[in-house]
Amino acid sequence: MNRDSSHLPAIDATVRALSKVLWSYHNLEQEIPESVDLILVAGSHDDRVAQYGAELTLKVPSRFVVTSGGFGKITAEIGGEPEATRFRRIMESHGVPAGRVLCEENSSNMGENIQFTHRLIDEQKPTSPVARAVVVTKPYMKRRALATALKQWPGVDWVSAGPDLSFEEYASVDVPERRMIELMVGDTQRIDTYAAKGFQVPQEIPSAVTHAFQQLVDLGFTRFVER
């Protein structure tokens, strides 16, 4: 759905400085194990996540590789094939062998990405449970992805990972800066509200992050903020 640009808040140096505070908070830096049981590549509108998932799959030995996602907030508007299907195709085009990736095409949010992937792995009747796993997502969603995985699939040693991009490098023609900021503001709210609802494990939110979030809300970056 197109929005009237005349009513959208401007993106200036102040907005970018506030957004970088949120970016730094969400973009966790964690060490990826030398081998894992599962690489879960969470679907989205950003194909670079799939490209990074392919790179990780080719570098880090794993028992299972799963792309997960039907249609989320953005891809539901765009249409086309499910996120998981598109991501698997991209990963195969970047060298991952055909048949290596399992597809979970019904989830519509991060909680379901984890839950439905857990179910899919159980259907494979593994000889031993998943003990170590990586969830791959957008850089600014790594914290919430990790918090969700720890809650929705406990007993697994989770780490989150994503494309190695800075705030300045992330926006592109396919991933507009405004949408990135709006989604990041929404994810910041969900760090708090989703933990309260039991969807994620709680995360400490520094006062500087709370301040930046509120400033961006007051400026009008509220497209994905829940009222």
mmCIF file of C-alpha atoms in Angstrom:
data_model
loop_
_atom_site.group_PDB
_atom_site.id
_atom_site.type_symbol
_atom_site.label_atom_id
_atom_site.label_comp_id
_atom_site.label_asym_id
_atom_site.label_seq_id
_atom_site.Cartn_x
_atom_site.Cartn_y
_atom_site.Cartn_z
ATOM 1 C CA MET A 1 0.000 0.000 0.000
ATOM 2 C CA ASN A 2 1.466 3.370 -1.057
ATOM 3 C CA ARG A 3 1.396 6.213 1.439
ATOM 4 C CA ASP A 4 1.118 9.920 0.687
ATOM 5 C CA SER A 5 4.731 11.094 0.917
ATOM 6 C CA SER A 6 3.608 14.618 1.825
ATOM 7 C CA HIS A 7 2.466 13.310 5.215
ATOM 8 C CA LEU A 8 5.595 11.282 6.008
ATOM 9 C CA PRO A 9 8.159 12.556 8.526
ATOM 10 C CA ALA A 10 11.414 13.785 7.045
ATOM 11 C CA ILE A 11 14.599 11.754 7.385
ATOM 12 C CA ASP A 12 17.400 14.093 8.444
ATOM 13 C CA ALA A 13 20.600 13.940 10.474
ATOM 14 C CA THR A 14 18.677 13.859 13.759
ATOM 15 C CA VAL A 15 16.500 10.954 12.640
ATOM 16 C CA ARG A 16 19.539 9.019 11.433
ATOM 17 C CA ALA A 17 21.396 9.607 14.703
ATOM 18 C CA LEU A 18 18.413 8.336 16.712
ATOM 19 C CA SER A 19 18.022 5.366 14.363
ATOM 20 C CA LYS A 20 21.684 4.415 14.773
ATOM 21 C CA VAL A 21 21.100 4.119 18.531
ATOM 22 C CA LEU A 22 18.404 1.515 17.842
ATOM 23 C CA TRP A 23 20.547 -0.201 15.199
ATOM 24 C CA SER A 24 23.474 -0.598 17.603
ATOM 25 C CA TYR A 25 21.162 -2.070 20.231
ATOM 26 C CA HIS A 26 19.518 -4.620 17.939
ATOM 27 C CA ASN A 27 22.530 -5.627 15.847
ATOM 28 C CA LEU A 28 24.043 -8.120 18.295
ATOM 29 C CA GLU A 29 27.566 -9.371 17.658
ATOM 30 C CA GLN A 30 27.855 -13.028 18.660
ATOM 31 C CA GLU A 31 30.458 -15.650 17.868
ATOM 32 C CA ILE A 32 29.160 -18.392 15.601
ATOM 33 C CA PRO A 33 30.181 -21.932 16.654
ATOM 34 C CA GLU A 34 32.446 -23.976 14.396
ATOM 35 C CA SER A 35 29.553 -26.408 13.845
ATOM 36 C CA VAL A 36 25.860 -26.426 14.747
ATOM 37 C CA ASP A 37 22.866 -28.714 14.553
ATOM 38 C CA LEU A 38 20.628 -26.191 12.822
ATOM 39 C CA ILE A 39 20.914 -23.096 10.657
ATOM 40 C CA LEU A 40 17.513 -21.406 10.560
ATOM 41 C CA VAL A 41 17.259 -18.670 7.935
ATOM 42 C CA ALA A 42 14.237 -16.530 8.769
ATOM 43 C CA GLY A 43 12.436 -15.249 5.700
ATOM 44 C CA SER A 44 11.842 -11.563 5.045
ATOM 45 C CA HIS A 45 11.753 -8.959 2.283
ATOM 46 C CA ASP A 46 15.566 -8.690 2.315
ATOM 47 C CA ASP A 47 17.242 -11.176 -0.021
ATOM 48 C CA ARG A 48 20.648 -10.417 1.492
ATOM 49 C CA VAL A 49 19.598 -12.515 4.483
ATOM 50 C CA ALA A 50 19.283 -15.527 2.172
ATOM 51 C CA GLN A 51 22.652 -14.759 0.591
ATOM 52 C CA TYR A 52 24.251 -14.641 4.030
ATOM 53 C CA GLY A 53 22.434 -17.853 4.956
ATOM 54 C CA ALA A 54 24.031 -19.520 1.940
ATOM 55 C CA GLU A 55 27.473 -18.261 2.954
ATOM 56 C CA LEU A 56 26.980 -19.594 6.471
ATOM 57 C CA THR A 57 25.691 -22.954 5.231
ATOM 58 C CA LEU A 58 28.742 -23.424 3.037
ATOM 59 C CA LYS A 59 31.116 -22.460 5.859
ATOM 60 C CA VAL A 60 29.599 -23.918 9.056
ATOM 61 C CA PRO A 61 28.836 -27.673 9.195
ATOM 62 C CA SER A 62 25.252 -28.360 10.284
ATOM 63 C CA ARG A 63 22.832 -31.243 10.448
ATOM 64 C CA PHE A 64 19.843 -29.213 9.261
ATOM 65 C CA VAL A 65 19.316 -26.055 7.232
ATOM 66 C CA VAL A 66 15.830 -24.531 7.153
ATOM 67 C CA THR A 67 14.366 -21.503 5.431
ATOM 68 C CA SER A 68 11.260 -20.371 7.266
ATOM 69 C CA GLY A 69 8.524 -17.949 6.261
ATOM 70 C CA GLY A 70 5.274 -17.623 4.385
ATOM 71 C CA PHE A 71 4.296 -13.968 4.135
ATOM 72 C CA GLY A 72 5.161 -11.304 6.687
ATOM 73 C CA LYS A 73 4.274 -7.630 7.081
ATOM 74 C CA ILE A 74 6.113 -6.517 3.957
ATOM 75 C CA THR A 75 5.984 -9.593 1.729
ATOM 76 C CA ALA A 76 2.221 -9.904 2.256
ATOM 77 C CA GLU A 77 1.898 -6.549 0.453
ATOM 78 C CA ILE A 78 4.293 -7.553 -2.316
ATOM 79 C CA GLY A 79 2.870 -11.020 -2.958
ATOM 80 C CA GLY A 80 4.594 -13.689 -5.039
ATOM 81 C CA GLU A 81 6.104 -16.872 -3.635
ATOM 82 C CA PRO A 82 6.504 -17.610 0.099
ATOM 83 C CA GLU A 83 9.595 -16.185 1.745
ATOM 84 C CA ALA A 84 11.001 -19.641 2.512
ATOM 85 C CA THR A 85 10.671 -20.767 -1.101
ATOM 86 C CA ARG A 86 12.355 -17.622 -2.416
ATOM 87 C CA PHE A 87 15.137 -17.866 0.148
ATOM 88 C CA ARG A 88 15.834 -21.522 -0.683
ATOM 89 C CA ARG A 89 16.054 -20.634 -4.369
ATOM 90 C CA ILE A 90 18.466 -17.789 -3.619
ATOM 91 C CA MET A 91 20.606 -19.994 -1.390
ATOM 92 C CA GLU A 92 20.826 -22.662 -4.085
ATOM 93 C CA SER A 93 21.810 -20.000 -6.619
ATOM 94 C CA HIS A 94 24.682 -19.097 -4.278
ATOM 95 C CA GLY A 95 26.089 -22.613 -4.176
ATOM 96 C CA VAL A 96 24.040 -24.514 -1.598
ATOM 97 C CA PRO A 97 23.329 -27.994 -3.038
ATOM 98 C CA ALA A 98 19.780 -28.714 -4.153
ATOM 99 C CA GLY A 99 17.928 -30.701 -1.520
ATOM 100 C CA ARG A 100 20.117 -29.409 1.315
ATOM 101 C CA VAL A 101 17.551 -26.867 2.541
ATOM 102 C CA LEU A 102 14.243 -27.747 4.176
ATOM 103 C CA CYS A 103 11.391 -25.274 3.637
ATOM 104 C CA GLU A 104 8.847 -24.135 6.217
ATOM 105 C CA GLU A 105 6.337 -22.010 4.308
ATOM 106 C CA ASN A 106 3.512 -21.307 6.783
ATOM 107 C CA SER A 107 4.931 -18.960 9.416
ATOM 108 C CA SER A 108 4.131 -15.253 9.390
ATOM 109 C CA ASN A 109 6.232 -13.958 12.297
ATOM 110 C CA MET A 110 9.408 -14.768 14.201
ATOM 111 C CA GLY A 111 7.633 -16.788 16.883
ATOM 112 C CA GLU A 112 6.110 -19.032 14.237
ATOM 113 C CA ASN A 113 9.474 -19.247 12.420
ATOM 114 C CA ILE A 114 10.858 -20.918 15.522
ATOM 115 C CA GLN A 115 7.793 -22.991 16.452
ATOM 116 C CA PHE A 116 7.113 -24.338 12.970
ATOM 117 C CA THR A 117 10.792 -25.071 12.325
ATOM 118 C CA HIS A 118 10.907 -27.014 15.596
ATOM 119 C CA ARG A 119 7.954 -29.063 14.379
ATOM 120 C CA LEU A 120 9.573 -29.582 10.963
ATOM 121 C CA ILE A 121 12.806 -30.849 12.536
ATOM 122 C CA ASP A 122 10.871 -33.204 14.805
ATOM 123 C CA GLU A 123 9.200 -34.635 11.690
ATOM 124 C CA GLN A 124 12.670 -35.582 10.397
ATOM 125 C CA LYS A 125 13.010 -37.884 13.441
ATOM 126 C CA PRO A 126 16.552 -36.787 14.315
ATOM 127 C CA THR A 127 18.713 -39.289 16.160
ATOM 128 C CA SER A 128 19.556 -36.628 18.747
ATOM 129 C CA PRO A 129 17.920 -33.322 19.681
ATOM 130 C CA VAL A 130 19.058 -29.969 18.392
ATOM 131 C CA ALA A 131 21.563 -28.567 20.882
ATOM 132 C CA ARG A 132 23.216 -25.670 19.016
ATOM 133 C CA ALA A 133 21.577 -23.449 16.436
ATOM 134 C CA VAL A 134 21.950 -20.193 14.535
ATOM 135 C CA VAL A 135 18.996 -18.017 13.591
ATOM 136 C CA VAL A 136 19.809 -15.830 10.587
ATOM 137 C CA THR A 137 17.904 -12.606 10.085
ATOM 138 C CA LYS A 138 18.244 -8.909 9.266
ATOM 139 C CA PRO A 139 20.935 -7.082 11.270
ATOM 140 C CA TYR A 140 18.457 -4.932 13.172
ATOM 141 C CA MET A 141 16.313 -7.924 14.099
ATOM 142 C CA LYS A 142 19.055 -10.096 15.599
ATOM 143 C CA ARG A 143 18.250 -9.234 19.215
ATOM 144 C CA ARG A 144 14.537 -9.950 18.897
ATOM 145 C CA ALA A 145 15.175 -13.130 16.901
ATOM 146 C CA LEU A 146 17.488 -14.403 19.636
ATOM 147 C CA ALA A 147 15.057 -13.457 22.423
ATOM 148 C CA THR A 148 12.262 -15.249 20.564
ATOM 149 C CA ALA A 149 14.276 -18.401 19.862
ATOM 150 C CA LEU A 150 15.358 -18.701 23.492
ATOM 151 C CA LYS A 151 11.727 -18.548 24.588
ATOM 152 C CA GLN A 152 10.055 -20.595 21.869
ATOM 153 C CA TRP A 153 12.664 -23.389 21.658
ATOM 154 C CA PRO A 154 14.334 -23.650 25.071
ATOM 155 C CA GLY A 155 17.150 -26.068 25.728
ATOM 156 C CA VAL A 156 18.990 -24.990 22.567
ATOM 157 C CA ASP A 157 22.174 -22.910 22.634
ATOM 158 C CA TRP A 158 21.061 -20.182 20.216
ATOM 159 C CA VAL A 159 23.046 -17.425 18.563
ATOM 160 C CA SER A 160 21.777 -14.894 16.045
ATOM 161 C CA ALA A 161 23.559 -13.787 12.900
ATOM 162 C CA GLY A 162 22.975 -11.648 9.839
ATOM 163 C CA PRO A 163 24.591 -9.826 6.945
ATOM 164 C CA ASP A 164 27.650 -7.823 7.981
ATOM 165 C CA LEU A 165 26.327 -4.393 7.065
ATOM 166 C CA SER A 166 26.517 -1.050 8.843
ATOM 167 C CA PHE A 167 23.551 1.271 9.316
ATOM 168 C CA GLU A 168 24.864 3.427 6.479
ATOM 169 C CA GLU A 169 25.267 0.417 4.156
ATOM 170 C CA TYR A 170 21.937 -1.242 4.843
ATOM 171 C CA ALA A 171 19.391 0.890 2.992
ATOM 172 C CA SER A 172 19.026 0.161 -0.735
ATOM 173 C CA VAL A 173 16.584 0.508 -3.601
ATOM 174 C CA ASP A 174 14.951 -2.773 -2.543
ATOM 175 C CA VAL A 175 15.135 -1.961 1.188
ATOM 176 C CA PRO A 176 14.236 1.726 1.582
ATOM 177 C CA GLU A 177 15.700 3.639 4.511
ATOM 178 C CA ARG A 178 12.306 4.834 5.735
ATOM 179 C CA ARG A 179 10.916 1.315 5.920
ATOM 180 C CA MET A 180 14.056 0.128 7.708
ATOM 181 C CA ILE A 181 13.642 2.827 10.357
ATOM 182 C CA GLU A 182 9.917 2.156 10.748
ATOM 183 C CA LEU A 183 10.498 -1.582 11.171
ATOM 184 C CA MET A 184 13.318 -0.991 13.636
ATOM 185 C CA VAL A 185 11.105 1.284 15.740
ATOM 186 C CA GLY A 186 8.423 -1.418 15.764
ATOM 187 C CA ASP A 187 10.937 -4.095 16.754
ATOM 188 C CA THR A 188 12.164 -1.930 19.624
ATOM 189 C CA GLN A 189 8.622 -1.745 20.992
ATOM 190 C CA ARG A 190 8.269 -5.513 20.662
ATOM 191 C CA ILE A 191 11.403 -6.160 22.725
ATOM 192 C CA ASP A 192 9.338 -4.876 25.655
ATOM 193 C CA THR A 193 5.752 -5.826 24.815
ATOM 194 C CA TYR A 194 6.447 -9.310 23.458
ATOM 195 C CA ALA A 195 8.473 -10.239 26.535
ATOM 196 C CA ALA A 196 5.524 -9.109 28.678
ATOM 197 C CA LYS A 197 3.221 -11.323 26.600
ATOM 198 C CA GLY A 198 5.536 -14.327 27.021
ATOM 199 C CA PHE A 199 6.606 -14.466 23.372
ATOM 200 C CA GLN A 200 10.283 -13.684 24.079
ATOM 201 C CA VAL A 201 12.744 -13.749 26.945
ATOM 202 C CA PRO A 202 13.163 -10.309 28.548
ATOM 203 C CA GLN A 203 15.965 -8.056 27.334
ATOM 204 C CA GLU A 204 17.416 -5.079 29.160
ATOM 205 C CA ILE A 205 16.595 -1.851 27.316
ATOM 206 C CA PRO A 206 19.066 0.973 28.070
ATOM 207 C CA SER A 207 17.614 4.417 28.716
ATOM 208 C CA ALA A 208 19.325 5.783 25.594
ATOM 209 C CA VAL A 209 17.438 3.230 23.478
ATOM 210 C CA THR A 210 14.119 4.062 25.146
ATOM 211 C CA HIS A 211 14.771 7.762 24.543
ATOM 212 C CA ALA A 212 15.666 7.261 20.862
ATOM 213 C CA PHE A 213 12.601 5.066 20.355
ATOM 214 C CA GLN A 214 10.270 7.639 21.888
ATOM 215 C CA GLN A 215 11.814 10.468 19.900
ATOM 216 C CA LEU A 216 11.276 8.583 16.644
ATOM 217 C CA VAL A 217 7.684 7.768 17.630
ATOM 218 C CA ASP A 218 7.072 11.437 18.423
ATOM 219 C CA LEU A 219 8.522 12.351 15.036
ATOM 220 C CA GLY A 220 6.013 10.048 13.340
ATOM 221 C CA PHE A 221 7.893 6.823 12.546
ATOM 222 C CA THR A 222 4.962 4.744 13.748
ATOM 223 C CA ARG A 223 3.927 2.565 10.814
ATOM 224 C CA PHE A 224 4.755 -0.659 12.682
ATOM 225 C CA VAL A 225 4.133 0.564 16.227
ATOM 226 C CA GLU A 226 1.270 -1.208 17.976
ATOM 227 C CA ARG A 227 -1.253 1.056 19.686
#
